[in-house]
Coordinates of C-alpha atoms in Angstrom, one line a residue:
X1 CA -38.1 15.7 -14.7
X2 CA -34.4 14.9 -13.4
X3 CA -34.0 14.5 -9.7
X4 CA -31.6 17.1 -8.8
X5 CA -28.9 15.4 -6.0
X6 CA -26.5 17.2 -4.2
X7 CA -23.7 17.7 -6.8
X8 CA -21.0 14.9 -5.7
X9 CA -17.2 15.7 -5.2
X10 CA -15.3 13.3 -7.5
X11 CA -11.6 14.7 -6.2
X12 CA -8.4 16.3 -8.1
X13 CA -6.2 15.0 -9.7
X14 CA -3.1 14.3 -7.3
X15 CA -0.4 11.9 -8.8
X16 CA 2.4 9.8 -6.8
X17 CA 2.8 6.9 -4.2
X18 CA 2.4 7.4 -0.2
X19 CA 3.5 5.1 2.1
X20 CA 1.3 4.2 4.9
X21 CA 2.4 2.8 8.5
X22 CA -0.8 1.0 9.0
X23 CA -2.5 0.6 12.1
X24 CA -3.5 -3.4 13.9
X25 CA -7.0 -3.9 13.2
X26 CA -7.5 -1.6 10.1
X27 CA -8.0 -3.4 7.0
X28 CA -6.1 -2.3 3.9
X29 CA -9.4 -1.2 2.3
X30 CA -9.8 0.6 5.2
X31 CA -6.5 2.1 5.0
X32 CA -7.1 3.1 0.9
X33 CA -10.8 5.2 1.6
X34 CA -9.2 7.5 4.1
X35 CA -6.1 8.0 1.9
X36 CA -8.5 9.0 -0.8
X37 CA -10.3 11.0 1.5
X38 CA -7.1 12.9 3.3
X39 CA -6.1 13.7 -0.2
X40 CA -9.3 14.5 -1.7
X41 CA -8.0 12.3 -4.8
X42 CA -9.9 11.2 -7.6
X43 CA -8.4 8.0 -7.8
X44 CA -6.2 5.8 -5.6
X45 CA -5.5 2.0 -5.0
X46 CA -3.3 0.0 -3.1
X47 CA -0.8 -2.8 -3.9
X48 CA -1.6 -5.7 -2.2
X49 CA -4.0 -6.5 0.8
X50 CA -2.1 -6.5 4.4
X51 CA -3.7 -8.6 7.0
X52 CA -5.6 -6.6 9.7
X53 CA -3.8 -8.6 12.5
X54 CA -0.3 -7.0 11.0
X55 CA 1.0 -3.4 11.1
X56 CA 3.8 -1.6 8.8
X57 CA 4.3 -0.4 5.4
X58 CA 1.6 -0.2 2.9
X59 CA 2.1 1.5 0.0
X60 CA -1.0 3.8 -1.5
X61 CA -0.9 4.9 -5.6
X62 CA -3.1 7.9 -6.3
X63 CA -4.1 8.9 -9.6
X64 CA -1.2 8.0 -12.4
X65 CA 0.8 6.2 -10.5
X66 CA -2.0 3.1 -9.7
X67 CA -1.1 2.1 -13.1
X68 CA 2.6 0.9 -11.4
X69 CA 0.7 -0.9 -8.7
X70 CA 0.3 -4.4 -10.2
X71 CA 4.5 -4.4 -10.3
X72 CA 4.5 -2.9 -6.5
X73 CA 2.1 -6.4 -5.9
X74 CA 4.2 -8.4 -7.8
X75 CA 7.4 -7.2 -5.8
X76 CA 9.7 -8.6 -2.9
X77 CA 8.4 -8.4 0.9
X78 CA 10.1 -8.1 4.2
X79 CA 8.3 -8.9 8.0
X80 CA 9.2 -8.9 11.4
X81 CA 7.0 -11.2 13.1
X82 CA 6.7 -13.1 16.8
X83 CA 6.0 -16.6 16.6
X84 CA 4.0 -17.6 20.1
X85 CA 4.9 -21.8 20.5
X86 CA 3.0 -24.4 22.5
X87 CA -0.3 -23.8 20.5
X88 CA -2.1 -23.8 17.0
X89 CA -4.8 -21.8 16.9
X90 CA -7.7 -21.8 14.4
X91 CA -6.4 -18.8 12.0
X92 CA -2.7 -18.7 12.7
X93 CA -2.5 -16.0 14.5
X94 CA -3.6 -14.5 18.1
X95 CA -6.9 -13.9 16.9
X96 CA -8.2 -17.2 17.1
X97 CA -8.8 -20.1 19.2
X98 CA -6.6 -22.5 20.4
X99 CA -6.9 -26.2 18.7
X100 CA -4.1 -27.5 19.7
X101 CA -1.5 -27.0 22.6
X102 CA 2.0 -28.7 23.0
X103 CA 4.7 -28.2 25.9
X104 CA 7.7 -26.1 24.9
X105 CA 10.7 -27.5 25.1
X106 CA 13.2 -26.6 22.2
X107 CA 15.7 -24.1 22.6
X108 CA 17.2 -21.4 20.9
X109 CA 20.0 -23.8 18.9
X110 CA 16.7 -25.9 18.2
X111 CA 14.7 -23.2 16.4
X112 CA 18.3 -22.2 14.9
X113 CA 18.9 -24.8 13.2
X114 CA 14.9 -25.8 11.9
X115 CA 15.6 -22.5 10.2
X116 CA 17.5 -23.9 7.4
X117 CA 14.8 -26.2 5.5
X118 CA 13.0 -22.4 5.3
X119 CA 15.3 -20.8 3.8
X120 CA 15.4 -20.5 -0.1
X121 CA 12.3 -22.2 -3.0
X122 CA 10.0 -23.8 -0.5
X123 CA 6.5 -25.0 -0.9
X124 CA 4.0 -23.6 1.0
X125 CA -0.1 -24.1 1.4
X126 CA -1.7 -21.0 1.2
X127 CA -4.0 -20.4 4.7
X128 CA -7.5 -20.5 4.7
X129 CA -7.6 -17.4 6.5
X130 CA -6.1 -15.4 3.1
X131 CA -7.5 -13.2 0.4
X132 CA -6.7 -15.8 -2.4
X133 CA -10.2 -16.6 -4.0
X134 CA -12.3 -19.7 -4.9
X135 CA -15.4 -19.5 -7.3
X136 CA -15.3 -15.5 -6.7
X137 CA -14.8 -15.7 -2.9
X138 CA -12.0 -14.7 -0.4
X139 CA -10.8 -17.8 1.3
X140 CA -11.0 -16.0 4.6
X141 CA -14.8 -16.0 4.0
X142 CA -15.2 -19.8 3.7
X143 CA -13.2 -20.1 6.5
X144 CA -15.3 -18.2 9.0
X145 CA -18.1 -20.5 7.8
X146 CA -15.8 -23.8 8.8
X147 CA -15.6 -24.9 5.5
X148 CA -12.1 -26.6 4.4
X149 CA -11.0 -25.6 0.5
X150 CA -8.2 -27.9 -0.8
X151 CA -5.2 -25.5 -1.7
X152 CA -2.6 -26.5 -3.6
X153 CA 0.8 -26.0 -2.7
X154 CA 2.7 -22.8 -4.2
X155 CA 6.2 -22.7 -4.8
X156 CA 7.8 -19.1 -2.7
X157 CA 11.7 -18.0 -1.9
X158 CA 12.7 -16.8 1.3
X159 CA 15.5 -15.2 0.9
X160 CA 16.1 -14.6 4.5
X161 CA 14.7 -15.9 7.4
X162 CA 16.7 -15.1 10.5
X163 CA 16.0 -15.6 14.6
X164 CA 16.5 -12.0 16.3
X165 CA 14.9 -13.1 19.8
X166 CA 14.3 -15.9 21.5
X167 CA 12.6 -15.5 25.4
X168 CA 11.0 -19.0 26.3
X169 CA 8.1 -19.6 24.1
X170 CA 8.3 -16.9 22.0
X171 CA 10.5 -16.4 19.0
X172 CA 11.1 -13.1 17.0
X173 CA 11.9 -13.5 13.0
X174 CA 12.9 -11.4 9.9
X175 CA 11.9 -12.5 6.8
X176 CA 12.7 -11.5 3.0
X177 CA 10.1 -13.4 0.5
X178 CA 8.5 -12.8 -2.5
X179 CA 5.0 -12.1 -3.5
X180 CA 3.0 -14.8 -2.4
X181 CA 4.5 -15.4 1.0
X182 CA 1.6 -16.1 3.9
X183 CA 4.3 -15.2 7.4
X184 CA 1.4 -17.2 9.4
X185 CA 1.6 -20.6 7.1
X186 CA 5.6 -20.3 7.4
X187 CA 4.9 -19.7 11.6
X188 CA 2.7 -22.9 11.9
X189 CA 5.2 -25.0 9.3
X190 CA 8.0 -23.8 11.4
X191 CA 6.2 -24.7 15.0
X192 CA 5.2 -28.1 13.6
X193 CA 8.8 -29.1 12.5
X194 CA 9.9 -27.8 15.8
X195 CA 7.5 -30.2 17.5
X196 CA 6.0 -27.6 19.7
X197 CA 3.3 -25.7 17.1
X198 CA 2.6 -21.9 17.1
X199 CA 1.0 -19.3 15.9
X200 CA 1.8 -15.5 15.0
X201 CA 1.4 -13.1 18.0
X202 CA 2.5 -9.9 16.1
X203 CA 3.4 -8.8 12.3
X204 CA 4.9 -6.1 10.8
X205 CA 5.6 -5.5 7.2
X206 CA 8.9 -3.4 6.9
X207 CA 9.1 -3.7 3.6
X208 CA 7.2 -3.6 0.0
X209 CA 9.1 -3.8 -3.2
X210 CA 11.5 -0.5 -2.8
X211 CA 9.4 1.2 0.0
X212 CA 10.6 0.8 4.1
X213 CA 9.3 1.7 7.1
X214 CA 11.4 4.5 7.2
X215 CA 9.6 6.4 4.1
X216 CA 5.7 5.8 6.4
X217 CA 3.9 7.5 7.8
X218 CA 0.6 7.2 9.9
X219 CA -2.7 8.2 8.8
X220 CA -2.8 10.7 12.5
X221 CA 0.3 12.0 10.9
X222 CA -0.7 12.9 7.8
X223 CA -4.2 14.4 9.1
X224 CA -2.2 16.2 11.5
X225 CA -0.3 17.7 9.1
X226 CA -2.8 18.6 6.8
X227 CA -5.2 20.0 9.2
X228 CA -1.9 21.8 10.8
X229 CA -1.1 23.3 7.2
X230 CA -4.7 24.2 7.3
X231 CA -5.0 26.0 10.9
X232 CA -1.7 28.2 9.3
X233 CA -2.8 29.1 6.7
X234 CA -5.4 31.8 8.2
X235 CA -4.2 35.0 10.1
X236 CA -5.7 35.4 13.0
X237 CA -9.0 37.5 12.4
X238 CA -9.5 35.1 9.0
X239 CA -9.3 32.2 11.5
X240 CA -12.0 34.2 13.4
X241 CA -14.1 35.1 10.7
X242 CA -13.9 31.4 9.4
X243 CA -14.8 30.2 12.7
X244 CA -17.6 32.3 12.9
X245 CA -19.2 32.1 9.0
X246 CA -18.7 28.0 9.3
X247 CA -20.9 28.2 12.8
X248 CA -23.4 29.8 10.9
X249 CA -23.6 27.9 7.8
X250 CA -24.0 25.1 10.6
X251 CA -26.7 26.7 11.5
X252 CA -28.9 28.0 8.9
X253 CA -27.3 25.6 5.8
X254 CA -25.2 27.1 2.9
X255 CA -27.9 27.9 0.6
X256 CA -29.5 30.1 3.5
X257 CA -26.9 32.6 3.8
X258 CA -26.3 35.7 2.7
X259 CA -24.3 35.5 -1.4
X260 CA -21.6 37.7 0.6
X261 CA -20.7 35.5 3.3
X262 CA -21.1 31.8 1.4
X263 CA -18.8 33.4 -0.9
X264 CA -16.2 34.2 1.5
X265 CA -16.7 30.9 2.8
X266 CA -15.4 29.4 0.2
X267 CA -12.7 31.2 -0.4
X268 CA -11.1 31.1 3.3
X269 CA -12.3 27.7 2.9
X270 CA -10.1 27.3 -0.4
X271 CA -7.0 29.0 0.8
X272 CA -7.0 26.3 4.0
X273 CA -7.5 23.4 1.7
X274 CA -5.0 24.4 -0.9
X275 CA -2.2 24.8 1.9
X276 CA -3.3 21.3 3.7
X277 CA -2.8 19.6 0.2
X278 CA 0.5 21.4 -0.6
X279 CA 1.8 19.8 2.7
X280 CA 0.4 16.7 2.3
X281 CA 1.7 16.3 -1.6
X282 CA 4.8 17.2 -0.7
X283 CA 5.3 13.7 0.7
X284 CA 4.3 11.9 -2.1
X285 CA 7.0 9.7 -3.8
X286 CA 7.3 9.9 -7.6
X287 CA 5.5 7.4 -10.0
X288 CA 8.6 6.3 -11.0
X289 CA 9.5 5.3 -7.4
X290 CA 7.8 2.3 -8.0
X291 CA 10.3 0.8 -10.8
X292 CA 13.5 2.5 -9.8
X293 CA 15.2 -0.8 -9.8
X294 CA 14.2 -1.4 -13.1
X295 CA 16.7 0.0 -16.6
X296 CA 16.6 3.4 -17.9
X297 CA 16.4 4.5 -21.5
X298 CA 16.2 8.1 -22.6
X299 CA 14.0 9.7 -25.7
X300 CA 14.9 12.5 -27.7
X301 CA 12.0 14.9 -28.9
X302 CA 11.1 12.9 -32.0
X303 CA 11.4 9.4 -30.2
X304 CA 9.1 10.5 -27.3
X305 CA 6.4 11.7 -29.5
X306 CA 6.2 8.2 -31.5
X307 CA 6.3 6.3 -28.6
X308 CA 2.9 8.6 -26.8
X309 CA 1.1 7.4 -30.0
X310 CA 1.8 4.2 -28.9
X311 CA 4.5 2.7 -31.4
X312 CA 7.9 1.3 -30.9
X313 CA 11.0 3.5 -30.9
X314 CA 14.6 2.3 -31.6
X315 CA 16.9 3.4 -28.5
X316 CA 21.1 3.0 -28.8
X317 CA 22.5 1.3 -25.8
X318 CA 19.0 0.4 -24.6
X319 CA 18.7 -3.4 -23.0
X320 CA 18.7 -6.4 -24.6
X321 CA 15.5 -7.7 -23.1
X322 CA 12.8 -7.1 -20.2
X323 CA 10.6 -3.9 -19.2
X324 CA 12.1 -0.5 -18.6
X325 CA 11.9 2.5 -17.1
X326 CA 10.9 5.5 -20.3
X327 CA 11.8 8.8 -19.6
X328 CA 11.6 11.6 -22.3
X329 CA 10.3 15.3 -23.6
X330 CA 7.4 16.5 -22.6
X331 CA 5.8 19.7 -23.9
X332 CA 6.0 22.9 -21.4
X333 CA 8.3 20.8 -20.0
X334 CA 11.8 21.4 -19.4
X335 CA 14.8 18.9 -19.2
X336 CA 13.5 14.8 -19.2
X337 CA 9.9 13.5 -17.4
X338 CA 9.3 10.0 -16.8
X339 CA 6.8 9.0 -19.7
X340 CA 6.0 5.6 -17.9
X341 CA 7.5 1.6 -18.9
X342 CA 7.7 -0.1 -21.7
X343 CA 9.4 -3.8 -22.5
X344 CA 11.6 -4.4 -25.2
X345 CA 10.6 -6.2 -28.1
X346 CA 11.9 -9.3 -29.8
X347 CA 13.8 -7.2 -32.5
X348 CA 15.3 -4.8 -29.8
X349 CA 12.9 -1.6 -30.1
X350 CA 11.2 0.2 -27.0
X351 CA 7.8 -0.9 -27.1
X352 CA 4.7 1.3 -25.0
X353 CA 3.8 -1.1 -21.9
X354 CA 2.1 1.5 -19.6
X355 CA 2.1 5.4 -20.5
X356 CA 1.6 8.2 -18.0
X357 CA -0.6 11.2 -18.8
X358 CA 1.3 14.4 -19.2

């Protein structure tokens, strides 16, 4: 006979992108489960690991929209980060012990003028203490086990790197890379041409592919919010009565109580969670977010059913070359939806890439 289990809540279906001021300490993982979880979403997934040790934007896909989240990976990065001098450290950061200490002795025109040989295509070793894997494990892993893999060198743009602070023996940075990019590598390089080594005190990510800082929030935000949109939602003798069936289901279990009062359970319960997720997914950003730097081509009626099935549609005006941004007819829909990207082919038609479902 089948074991009967406790029947296990897979989520809804909640599409868009949220953009998450993570926390120091929390790992991105970390970060994604309690997305999933605020949003009681069926599927989510985020673009890119951001080191524990650094705070800042970290952009979430749920549902639809983590099928844009290889091109949010793929995408330009900005940091704000401190760079401590006078000592190396074992992982490049604050975190872990000092190997290696030097006096401090440069100045601010010294560390100005370092800057230049960073700036633009550099080389760069990629840190032992990163998620980059060899024979199926993190780096970081070896690493904590004092084993030294041989890395080769990568080839990454800065496209700015610019001094904002200098007090001393700290020095504050900006920095616009691309993918790819470790901040604490370019810190130690930077320390070691200066003479004086360092390592990264603090790190903030303002920036991933089109999302800022300014477009986050925190994860005590949005429970706040939700739970806010939740506490509302009740009048006052429903917020009593909820109170009061929830202690006793507490107390004697669900299946215990009288049919009456576990089905009014659920539906206060209901009517709470429905209005803590209309808060919440009203701060979602649209799937389309993720690619709005990239062309647009439109699809009449015909055109957009061919290209759902999958096959290549001729567009007029439509880009020579590269992926694009689809957007089309929809049915029950009115005016143009974003279908999802496609890439245009050799003989100029508007081929499928990745397809949203309606």
């Amino acid at each position: 006979m089948a074991r009967r289990g406790r029947r296990v809540n897979r989520g809804r279906p909640v599409d868009g992108i949220i953009v998450v001021d993570k926390v120091y300490g929390a790992s991105s993982n970390e970060v994604l489960q309690r997305v999933k979880r605020l949003f009681n979403a069926a599927k989510a997934g985020h673009t890119g690991s951001l080191d524990p040790l650094a705070t800042g934007v970290l952009p979430i896909c749920l549902g639809e929209a983590t099928k844009f989240s290889q091109y949010l990976l793929d995408s330009d990065k900005s940091y704000r980060t401190t760079m401590k001098m006078g000592a190396r450290t074992t992982t490049g950061d604050r975190e872990g012990e000092i190997v290696d200490e030097r006096p401090v002795t440069v100045t601010r025109s010294d560390v100005e003028a370092i800057l230049q040989q960073f700036r633009g295509e550099i080389e760069q070793v990629p840190s032992m203490f990163s998620a980059l894997k060899h024979n199926g494990r993190p780096l970081y892993e070896y690493a904590r086990e004092g084993i030294e893999i041989e890395r080769p060198a990568r080839t990454i743009t800065i496209h700015r790197l610019e001094l904002l602070d200098f007090d001393g023996d700290e020095c504050v940075f900006e920095v616009d890379c691309t993918k790819g990019t470790y901040i604490r590598t370019l810190v130690e390089d930077i320390g070691e041409a200066l003479g004086c080594l360092g390592h990264v005190a603090e790190l903030k990510r303002l920036k991933a592919g089109p999302y800022t800082e300014h477009q986050a929030y925190s994860l005590d935000e949005l429970a706040a919010m939700r739970d806010d949109a939740r506490d509302t939602a009740l009048n006052v003798e429903e917020r009593i009565e909820f109170a009061e069936l929830s202690g006793l289901a507490d107390e004697l279990g669900r299946d215990r109580m009288e049919k009456s009062q576990s089905e009014r359970l659920k539906e206060l319960s209901r009517a709470r969670n429905k209005a803590g997720d209309r808060v919440i997914d009203g701060l979602l950003l649209t799937q389309d977010s993720a690619v709005s730097d990239w062309p647009q081509v439109k699809l009449g009626e015909t055109s957009s059913y061919y290209i759902s099935q999958g096959n290549p549609v001729q567009v007029p005006q439509a880009p020579t070359s590269g992926n694009v941004r689809i957007y089309g007819v929809a049915e029950g829909v009115e005016g143009l939806v974003f279908l999802g990207i496609g890439e245009i082919t050799d003989d100029g038609l508007v081929a499928p890439k990745r397809l949203i479902k309606g």
